mmCIF file of C-alpha atoms in Angstrom:
data_model
loop_
_atom_site.group_PDB
_atom_site.id
_atom_site.type_symbol
_atom_site.label_atom_id
_atom_site.label_comp_id
_atom_site.label_asym_id
_atom_site.label_seq_id
_atom_site.Cartn_x
_atom_site.Cartn_y
_atom_site.Cartn_z
ATOM 1 C CA MET Z 1 12.723 -6.329 15.523
ATOM 2 C CA LYS Z 2 9.095 -8.057 13.562
ATOM 3 C CA ASN Z 3 9.540 -8.523 10.154
ATOM 4 C CA ILE Z 4 7.962 -6.916 7.393
ATOM 5 C CA LYS Z 5 5.368 -8.991 5.267
ATOM 6 C CA LYS Z 6 4.978 -8.010 1.664
ATOM 7 C CA TYR Z 7 1.232 -6.835 2.702
ATOM 8 C CA SER Z 8 1.435 -5.221 5.917
ATOM 9 C CA GLY Z 9 0.603 -1.571 7.265
ATOM 10 C CA VAL Z 10 -2.715 0.650 7.384
ATOM 11 C CA VAL Z 11 -4.479 -0.292 4.884
ATOM 12 C CA VAL Z 12 -7.614 2.494 4.307
ATOM 13 C CA PRO Z 13 -10.950 1.078 3.575
ATOM 14 C CA MET Z 14 -11.645 3.919 1.189
ATOM 15 C CA VAL Z 15 -14.921 5.721 0.931
ATOM 16 C CA THR Z 16 -16.248 6.023 -2.742
ATOM 17 C CA PRO Z 17 -16.273 9.639 -3.514
ATOM 18 C CA LEU Z 18 -19.153 10.855 -5.485
ATOM 19 C CA ARG Z 19 -20.682 13.591 -7.537
ATOM 20 C CA ALA Z 20 -24.357 15.473 -6.881
ATOM 21 C CA ASP Z 21 -25.253 13.224 -10.000
ATOM 22 C CA LEU Z 22 -23.659 10.209 -7.973
ATOM 23 C CA SER Z 23 -21.496 9.249 -11.005
ATOM 24 C CA ILE Z 24 -17.679 9.127 -9.376
ATOM 25 C CA ASP Z 25 -15.779 12.440 -8.492
ATOM 26 C CA LEU Z 26 -12.212 11.677 -10.127
ATOM 27 C CA ASP Z 27 -11.267 14.822 -8.696
ATOM 28 C CA ALA Z 28 -11.830 14.085 -5.249
ATOM 29 C CA VAL Z 29 -10.768 10.317 -5.478
ATOM 30 C CA THR Z 30 -6.922 12.364 -6.179
ATOM 31 C CA VAL Z 31 -7.391 13.795 -3.829
ATOM 32 C CA LEU Z 32 -8.365 11.425 -1.017
ATOM 33 C CA VAL Z 33 -5.929 8.988 -2.378
ATOM 34 C CA ASN Z 34 -3.152 11.547 -2.424
ATOM 35 C CA HIS Z 35 -4.249 11.778 0.850
ATOM 36 C CA LEU Z 36 -4.383 8.028 2.084
ATOM 37 C CA ILE Z 37 -0.252 7.975 0.677
ATOM 38 C CA GLU Z 38 0.901 11.455 1.949
ATOM 39 C CA GLY Z 39 -0.392 9.925 5.771
ATOM 40 C CA GLY Z 40 1.326 6.631 4.902
ATOM 41 C CA CYS Z 41 -0.914 4.495 3.971
ATOM 42 C CA HIS Z 42 -1.990 2.201 1.173
ATOM 43 C CA PRO Z 43 -5.533 2.369 -0.735
ATOM 44 C CA PHE Z 44 -8.549 -0.642 -0.465
ATOM 45 C CA VAL Z 45 -11.263 0.549 -2.569
ATOM 46 C CA LEU Z 46 -15.103 -1.496 -2.805
ATOM 47 C CA GLY Z 47 -14.896 -2.098 0.500
ATOM 48 C CA THR Z 48 -17.992 -2.105 3.050
ATOM 49 C CA THR Z 49 -16.829 1.547 3.706
ATOM 50 C CA GLY Z 50 -16.847 2.270 0.243
ATOM 51 C CA GLU Z 51 -20.728 0.966 -0.260
ATOM 52 C CA SER Z 52 -19.020 -1.373 -3.138
ATOM 53 C CA SER Z 53 -22.486 -3.309 -2.946
ATOM 54 C CA SER Z 54 -24.222 -0.791 -4.011
ATOM 55 C CA ILE Z 55 -21.581 0.676 -6.574
ATOM 56 C CA SER Z 56 -22.566 0.410 -10.942
ATOM 57 C CA PHE Z 57 -19.766 -2.042 -12.690
ATOM 58 C CA GLU Z 58 -18.880 1.092 -14.757
ATOM 59 C CA SER Z 59 -18.542 3.543 -11.896
ATOM 60 C CA LYS Z 60 -16.521 0.576 -9.881
ATOM 61 C CA LEU Z 61 -14.068 0.725 -13.081
ATOM 62 C CA ALA Z 62 -14.008 4.473 -13.550
ATOM 63 C CA LEU Z 63 -12.814 4.119 -8.960
ATOM 64 C CA VAL Z 64 -10.223 2.134 -9.719
ATOM 65 C CA LYS Z 65 -8.918 3.592 -12.407
ATOM 66 C CA LYS Z 66 -8.318 6.951 -11.097
ATOM 67 C CA THR Z 67 -7.253 5.140 -7.658
ATOM 68 C CA VAL Z 68 -4.002 3.204 -9.763
ATOM 69 C CA GLU Z 69 -3.239 5.998 -11.839
ATOM 70 C CA VAL Z 70 -2.903 8.263 -8.788
ATOM 71 C CA ALA Z 71 -1.149 5.757 -6.297
ATOM 72 C CA LYS Z 72 0.465 3.306 -8.782
ATOM 73 C CA GLY Z 73 4.048 2.549 -7.282
ATOM 74 C CA LYS Z 74 3.861 4.789 -4.745
ATOM 75 C CA ALA Z 75 1.290 2.639 -2.404
ATOM 76 C CA THR Z 76 -0.137 -1.061 -2.491
ATOM 77 C CA ILE Z 77 -3.736 -1.408 -4.351
ATOM 78 C CA TYR Z 78 -6.221 -3.327 -2.656
ATOM 79 C CA ALA Z 79 -9.135 -4.011 -4.419
ATOM 80 C CA GLY Z 80 -12.443 -5.875 -3.322
ATOM 81 C CA ILE Z 81 -14.220 -8.104 -5.554
ATOM 82 C CA SER Z 82 -17.078 -9.244 -3.313
ATOM 83 C CA GLY Z 83 -20.393 -10.169 -5.197
ATOM 84 C CA ASN Z 84 -23.158 -13.300 -5.091
ATOM 85 C CA CYS Z 85 -21.921 -14.185 -8.230
ATOM 86 C CA PHE Z 86 -19.099 -15.849 -8.858
ATOM 87 C CA GLN Z 87 -18.355 -14.916 -12.725
ATOM 88 C CA GLU Z 88 -19.091 -10.917 -11.795
ATOM 89 C CA SER Z 89 -16.359 -11.697 -9.474
ATOM 90 C CA LEU Z 90 -14.137 -13.270 -11.915
ATOM 91 C CA ASP Z 91 -14.755 -10.235 -14.669
ATOM 92 C CA GLN Z 92 -14.059 -7.483 -12.246
ATOM 93 C CA THR Z 93 -10.996 -9.444 -11.346
ATOM 94 C CA LYS Z 94 -10.060 -9.774 -14.828
ATOM 95 C CA VAL Z 95 -10.473 -5.920 -15.473
ATOM 96 C CA TYR Z 96 -8.820 -4.791 -12.188
ATOM 97 C CA THR Z 97 -5.758 -6.729 -12.536
ATOM 98 C CA ASP Z 98 -5.474 -5.138 -16.339
ATOM 99 C CA LEU Z 99 -5.538 -1.489 -14.627
ATOM 100 C CA GLY Z 100 -2.978 -1.949 -12.566
ATOM 101 C CA VAL Z 101 -4.464 -3.317 -8.763
ATOM 102 C CA ASP Z 102 -1.773 -4.833 -6.825
ATOM 103 C CA VAL Z 103 -4.425 -7.471 -4.546
ATOM 104 C CA LEU Z 104 -7.750 -8.600 -3.872
ATOM 105 C CA VAL Z 105 -9.825 -8.884 -1.325
ATOM 106 C CA ALA Z 106 -13.075 -11.017 -1.038
ATOM 107 C CA HIS Z 107 -16.014 -11.817 2.156
ATOM 108 C CA VAL Z 108 -17.610 -14.263 1.299
ATOM 109 C CA PRO Z 109 -20.882 -14.490 -0.813
ATOM 110 C CA TYR Z 110 -24.120 -12.954 1.392
ATOM 111 C CA TYR Z 111 -27.484 -13.671 0.214
ATOM 112 C CA TYR Z 112 -27.301 -17.701 0.610
ATOM 113 C CA PRO Z 113 -26.198 -19.626 4.217
ATOM 114 C CA LEU Z 114 -23.297 -20.674 3.536
ATOM 115 C CA SER Z 115 -21.794 -24.007 5.712
ATOM 116 C CA GLN Z 116 -17.591 -24.183 6.317
ATOM 117 C CA ASN Z 117 -17.512 -26.261 3.946
ATOM 118 C CA HIS Z 118 -19.256 -23.755 1.236
ATOM 119 C CA ILE Z 119 -16.639 -21.178 2.648
ATOM 120 C CA LEU Z 120 -13.548 -23.092 2.052
ATOM 121 C CA ASN Z 121 -14.574 -24.387 -1.440
ATOM 122 C CA TYR Z 122 -15.441 -21.318 -2.161
ATOM 123 C CA PHE Z 123 -12.353 -19.156 -1.457
ATOM 124 C CA ASN Z 124 -10.450 -22.086 -2.988
ATOM 125 C CA GLN Z 125 -12.277 -21.826 -6.198
ATOM 126 C CA LEU Z 126 -11.668 -17.872 -5.967
ATOM 127 C CA ALA Z 127 -7.850 -17.993 -5.932
ATOM 128 C CA SER Z 128 -6.965 -20.946 -8.162
ATOM 129 C CA ALA Z 129 -9.514 -18.724 -10.733
ATOM 130 C CA VAL Z 130 -7.659 -15.221 -10.301
ATOM 131 C CA SER Z 131 -4.016 -13.941 -11.044
ATOM 132 C CA LEU Z 132 -3.775 -11.624 -8.440
ATOM 133 C CA PRO Z 133 -2.917 -12.502 -4.862
ATOM 134 C CA LEU Z 134 -6.525 -12.595 -2.653
ATOM 135 C CA ILE Z 135 -6.765 -11.630 0.891
ATOM 136 C CA VAL Z 136 -9.758 -13.330 2.431
ATOM 137 C CA TYR Z 137 -12.387 -10.657 4.281
ATOM 138 C CA ASN Z 138 -14.147 -11.744 7.226
ATOM 139 C CA MET Z 139 -17.226 -9.290 8.102
ATOM 140 C CA PRO Z 140 -19.991 -11.204 9.886
ATOM 141 C CA MET Z 141 -21.887 -7.735 10.399
ATOM 142 C CA THR Z 142 -22.530 -7.424 6.626
ATOM 143 C CA THR Z 143 -22.436 -11.479 5.645
ATOM 144 C CA ASN Z 144 -24.091 -12.400 8.766
ATOM 145 C CA MET Z 145 -21.164 -15.492 8.816
ATOM 146 C CA SER Z 146 -18.200 -15.905 10.709
ATOM 147 C CA ILE Z 147 -15.327 -17.948 8.499
ATOM 148 C CA ASP Z 148 -13.825 -20.509 11.230
ATOM 149 C CA LEU Z 149 -10.313 -19.602 12.343
ATOM 150 C CA GLU Z 150 -9.417 -23.748 10.922
ATOM 151 C CA ILE Z 151 -11.044 -22.422 7.739
ATOM 152 C CA VAL Z 152 -9.023 -19.236 7.373
ATOM 153 C CA ASP Z 153 -5.586 -21.960 8.436
ATOM 154 C CA ALA Z 154 -6.358 -24.235 5.687
ATOM 155 C CA LEU Z 155 -7.102 -21.177 3.158
ATOM 156 C CA SER Z 156 -3.926 -20.221 4.204
ATOM 157 C CA LYS Z 157 -2.028 -23.061 2.408
ATOM 158 C CA HIS Z 158 -3.486 -22.267 -0.715
ATOM 159 C CA PRO Z 159 -0.648 -20.491 -2.718
ATOM 160 C CA ASN Z 160 -2.909 -17.748 -4.704
ATOM 161 C CA ILE Z 161 -4.107 -16.762 -0.525
ATOM 162 C CA VAL Z 162 -1.927 -14.079 1.028
ATOM 163 C CA GLY Z 163 -3.714 -12.551 4.184
ATOM 164 C CA TYR Z 164 -6.688 -12.254 6.052
ATOM 165 C CA LYS Z 165 -8.428 -9.587 6.492
ATOM 166 C CA GLU Z 166 -10.551 -9.650 10.323
ATOM 167 C CA SER Z 167 -13.667 -7.342 11.032
ATOM 168 C CA GLU Z 168 -15.146 -9.976 13.679
ATOM 169 C CA ARG Z 169 -14.705 -8.267 17.077
ATOM 170 C CA GLY Z 170 -13.701 -10.824 19.549
ATOM 171 C CA GLU Z 171 -10.174 -9.862 21.656
ATOM 172 C CA GLU Z 172 -9.552 -14.400 22.071
ATOM 173 C CA ARG Z 173 -10.101 -14.588 18.670
ATOM 174 C CA MET Z 174 -7.518 -11.734 17.373
ATOM 175 C CA ALA Z 175 -5.051 -13.238 20.128
ATOM 176 C CA LYS Z 176 -5.502 -17.042 18.312
ATOM 177 C CA ALA Z 177 -5.790 -15.727 15.195
ATOM 178 C CA ILE Z 178 -2.614 -13.468 15.247
ATOM 179 C CA GLY Z 179 -0.682 -16.510 16.952
ATOM 180 C CA LEU Z 180 -1.184 -18.418 13.999
ATOM 181 C CA TRP Z 181 -0.046 -16.668 11.250
ATOM 182 C CA LYS Z 182 2.559 -14.133 12.646
ATOM 183 C CA ASN Z 183 5.715 -16.278 12.131
ATOM 184 C CA ARG Z 184 4.440 -16.774 8.600
ATOM 185 C CA GLU Z 185 6.059 -14.932 6.316
ATOM 186 C CA ASP Z 186 3.759 -15.952 3.111
ATOM 187 C CA PHE Z 187 0.638 -15.225 5.312
ATOM 188 C CA SER Z 188 -0.473 -11.613 6.620
ATOM 189 C CA TYR Z 189 -2.950 -10.627 9.486
ATOM 190 C CA LEU Z 190 -4.710 -7.585 8.626
ATOM 191 C CA LEU Z 191 -7.016 -6.096 11.980
ATOM 192 C CA GLY Z 192 -10.534 -4.330 10.663
ATOM 193 C CA TRP Z 193 -10.855 -3.796 14.535
ATOM 194 C CA ALA Z 194 -9.798 -0.199 14.836
ATOM 195 C CA VAL Z 195 -10.215 0.213 18.440
ATOM 196 C CA LYS Z 196 -7.625 -2.583 18.837
ATOM 197 C CA SER Z 197 -4.904 -1.271 16.723
ATOM 198 C CA TYR Z 198 -2.432 -0.643 19.350
ATOM 199 C CA GLU Z 199 -3.307 -3.987 21.419
ATOM 200 C CA GLY Z 200 -3.502 -6.208 17.935
ATOM 201 C CA MET Z 201 -0.193 -4.256 16.589
ATOM 202 C CA LEU Z 202 1.671 -5.197 20.101
ATOM 203 C CA LEU Z 203 0.325 -8.832 19.611
ATOM 204 C CA GLY Z 204 2.205 -9.001 16.249
ATOM 205 C CA ALA Z 205 -0.638 -8.199 13.600
ATOM 206 C CA ASP Z 206 0.845 -7.056 10.624
ATOM 207 C CA GLY Z 207 -1.526 -4.630 9.095
ATOM 208 C CA LEU Z 208 -4.731 -2.415 10.258
ATOM 209 C CA VAL Z 209 -7.469 -1.564 8.094
ATOM 210 C CA PRO Z 210 -9.087 1.099 9.732
ATOM 211 C CA SER Z 211 -12.056 3.025 8.014
ATOM 212 C CA THR Z 212 -11.335 6.454 10.368
ATOM 213 C CA GLY Z 213 -8.446 6.405 8.368
ATOM 214 C CA ASN Z 214 -9.824 8.396 5.652
ATOM 215 C CA LEU Z 215 -10.025 11.172 7.903
ATOM 216 C CA THR Z 216 -6.413 10.526 10.265
ATOM 217 C CA PRO Z 217 -4.281 8.156 8.343
ATOM 218 C CA GLN Z 218 -1.575 9.748 9.961
ATOM 219 C CA LEU Z 219 -2.942 8.730 13.326
ATOM 220 C CA TYR Z 220 -3.110 4.467 12.321
ATOM 221 C CA SER Z 221 0.451 5.221 10.674
ATOM 222 C CA THR Z 222 1.734 6.437 13.943
ATOM 223 C CA ILE Z 223 0.177 3.600 16.043
ATOM 224 C CA TYR Z 224 2.032 1.218 13.449
ATOM 225 C CA GLU Z 225 5.049 2.814 12.976
ATOM 226 C CA SER Z 226 5.228 3.666 16.627
ATOM 227 C CA VAL Z 227 4.771 0.061 17.809
ATOM 228 C CA LEU Z 228 7.455 -1.158 15.762
ATOM 229 C CA ALA Z 229 9.874 1.397 16.683
ATOM 230 C CA GLY Z 230 9.206 0.380 20.281
ATOM 231 C CA ASN Z 231 7.425 4.008 21.424
ATOM 232 C CA ASN Z 232 4.394 3.023 23.135
ATOM 233 C CA GLU Z 233 3.599 5.810 24.642
ATOM 234 C CA ALA Z 234 2.957 7.889 21.085
ATOM 235 C CA ALA Z 235 1.260 4.323 19.964
ATOM 236 C CA GLN Z 236 -1.061 4.545 22.497
ATOM 237 C CA LYS Z 237 -1.795 8.514 22.216
ATOM 238 C CA ALA Z 238 -2.905 7.916 18.648
ATOM 239 C CA GLN Z 239 -5.236 5.072 19.724
ATOM 240 C CA GLU Z 240 -6.896 7.469 21.629
ATOM 241 C CA LYS Z 241 -7.113 10.687 19.623
ATOM 242 C CA SER Z 242 -8.318 8.142 16.695
ATOM 243 C CA ASP Z 243 -10.793 6.534 18.993
ATOM 244 C CA ALA Z 244 -12.378 10.062 19.811
ATOM 245 C CA ILE Z 245 -12.912 10.955 16.231
ATOM 246 C CA SER Z 246 -13.940 7.767 15.465
ATOM 247 C CA LYS Z 247 -16.734 8.086 17.684
ATOM 248 C CA VAL Z 248 -18.519 11.059 16.115
ATOM 249 C CA TYR Z 249 -19.656 8.622 13.392
ATOM 250 C CA GLN Z 250 -19.741 5.321 15.027
ATOM 251 C CA GLU Z 251 -21.217 6.156 18.470
ATOM 252 C CA ASN Z 252 -24.683 4.156 18.615
ATOM 253 C CA GLN Z 253 -24.697 4.037 14.905
ATOM 254 C CA ILE Z 254 -25.242 1.169 12.464
ATOM 255 C CA VAL Z 255 -23.195 1.072 9.625
ATOM 256 C CA THR Z 256 -25.450 2.475 7.280
ATOM 257 C CA ASN Z 257 -25.649 5.671 9.016
ATOM 258 C CA ALA Z 258 -21.985 5.644 9.756
ATOM 259 C CA ILE Z 259 -20.688 5.821 6.514
ATOM 260 C CA PRO Z 260 -23.016 8.903 5.671
ATOM 261 C CA ILE Z 261 -21.739 10.726 8.960
ATOM 262 C CA LEU Z 262 -17.817 9.528 7.892
ATOM 263 C CA LYS Z 263 -18.554 11.274 4.519
ATOM 264 C CA THR Z 264 -20.079 14.756 6.297
ATOM 265 C CA MET Z 265 -17.025 14.280 8.223
ATOM 266 C CA LEU Z 266 -14.299 14.475 5.040
ATOM 267 C CA ALA Z 267 -16.620 16.476 3.541
ATOM 268 C CA HIS Z 268 -16.099 19.225 5.943
ATOM 269 C CA TYR Z 269 -12.129 19.021 5.527
ATOM 270 C CA ASN Z 270 -12.852 19.090 1.209
ATOM 271 C CA LEU Z 271 -11.759 15.164 0.690
ATOM 272 C CA CYS Z 272 -14.840 14.670 -0.899
ATOM 273 C CA LYS Z 273 -18.691 15.466 -0.876
ATOM 274 C CA ASN Z 274 -20.961 14.030 1.284
ATOM 275 C CA GLU Z 275 -22.955 12.473 -1.292
ATOM 276 C CA VAL Z 276 -24.269 8.028 -0.483
ATOM 277 C CA LEU Z 277 -25.716 5.684 -2.538
ATOM 278 C CA LEU Z 278 -28.648 4.230 -2.216
ATOM 279 C CA PRO Z 279 -30.192 2.241 0.141
ATOM 280 C CA MET Z 280 -27.970 4.557 2.450
ATOM 281 C CA LEU Z 281 -29.598 8.111 3.354
ATOM 282 C CA LYS Z 282 -27.057 11.321 2.762
ATOM 283 C CA VAL Z 283 -27.216 13.285 6.454
ATOM 284 C CA ASN Z 284 -29.150 16.329 6.923
ATOM 285 C CA THR Z 285 -28.468 20.068 7.320
ATOM 286 C CA ILE Z 286 -28.753 20.462 10.652
ATOM 287 C CA ASN Z 287 -27.069 16.984 11.739
ATOM 288 C CA GLU Z 288 -23.973 18.269 9.020
ATOM 289 C CA GLN Z 289 -23.748 21.519 11.418
ATOM 290 C CA GLU Z 290 -23.411 19.410 14.703
ATOM 291 C CA ILE Z 291 -20.916 16.806 13.678
ATOM 292 C CA GLN Z 292 -18.504 19.375 11.908
ATOM 293 C CA ALA Z 293 -19.179 21.354 15.367
ATOM 294 C CA LYS Z 294 -17.774 17.979 16.722
ATOM 295 C CA ILE Z 295 -15.210 17.272 14.476
ATOM 296 C CA THR Z 296 -13.489 20.581 14.501
ATOM 297 C CA GLU Z 297 -12.971 19.847 17.934
ATOM 298 C CA PHE Z 298 -9.886 17.431 17.319
ATOM 299 C CA GLY Z 299 -8.709 19.962 14.644
ATOM 300 C CA ASN Z 300 -9.373 22.590 12.580
ATOM 301 C CA ASP Z 301 -7.473 20.876 9.296
ATOM 302 C CA LEU Z 302 -6.059 18.175 8.282
ATOM 303 C CA LYS Z 303 -2.462 18.559 9.739
ATOM 304 C CA SER Z 304 -3.859 19.075 13.162
ATOM 305 C CA LEU Z 305 -6.656 16.445 12.707
ATOM 306 C CA ASN Z 306 -3.392 14.199 12.141
ATOM 307 C CA THR Z 307 -1.319 15.453 15.097
ATOM 308 C CA ILE Z 308 -1.151 13.503 18.261
#
């Protein structure tokens, strides 16, 4: 039986619900966070799916405050502090810590090209400067930089770095990383490559970070829990259904188009509106109807959508 680590399970990189005036839709935050918790998942605010680099500090605070209010004591709350200004990341951390988040997540600063030594130094300094546990997040699709696994392994020795979130593609890399850390009590591997959730869990991943989990938290909880229970058939079924749903917004799309489509899918089930922040563009009405028709094939309501 796999030993369950402190930072594990399904961690959903939450979309940021917005009103028509682009302020944080606090009612929708409540609805969405409850939906994730009921689906057996933990909320991760201010990640890539949450449009974190486009949100003002004031709006970030409103989002974090409401998420903590709804989820505290029911789930582990992850908050992104990625940015290009080290001091701003520290300022955000201080407020998020006071508000009650549990763990921080950060990818590399993404404006200047960095050597592996820069990356090692950056995360060591960040982890030493914050009072909450930190998870290192590898996201080459948006940062245009990959963190070498040897660097992550060196960072894993820092007492305040508790895990690694992987969004880089590559089966060999995934297997190597899981092999490195699966027996480490103090360091978690969270897989952000949703299509490989089942495979990653079989190899010994500690958790999953799927953006489609905004819609279908229960499907990913089923993958996670079924593999732990040895019910591979249920896990495979949940993987197949979640993959088909993911294709509706991800297939042949860059992330800047995928997120507005995902929000349109969420809007169809009354989880949030389909408003997005610049530079993203809201889905137009014609495409909206097409997206709704596609997603309804997988379930008329959230319950049927989340059932295998």
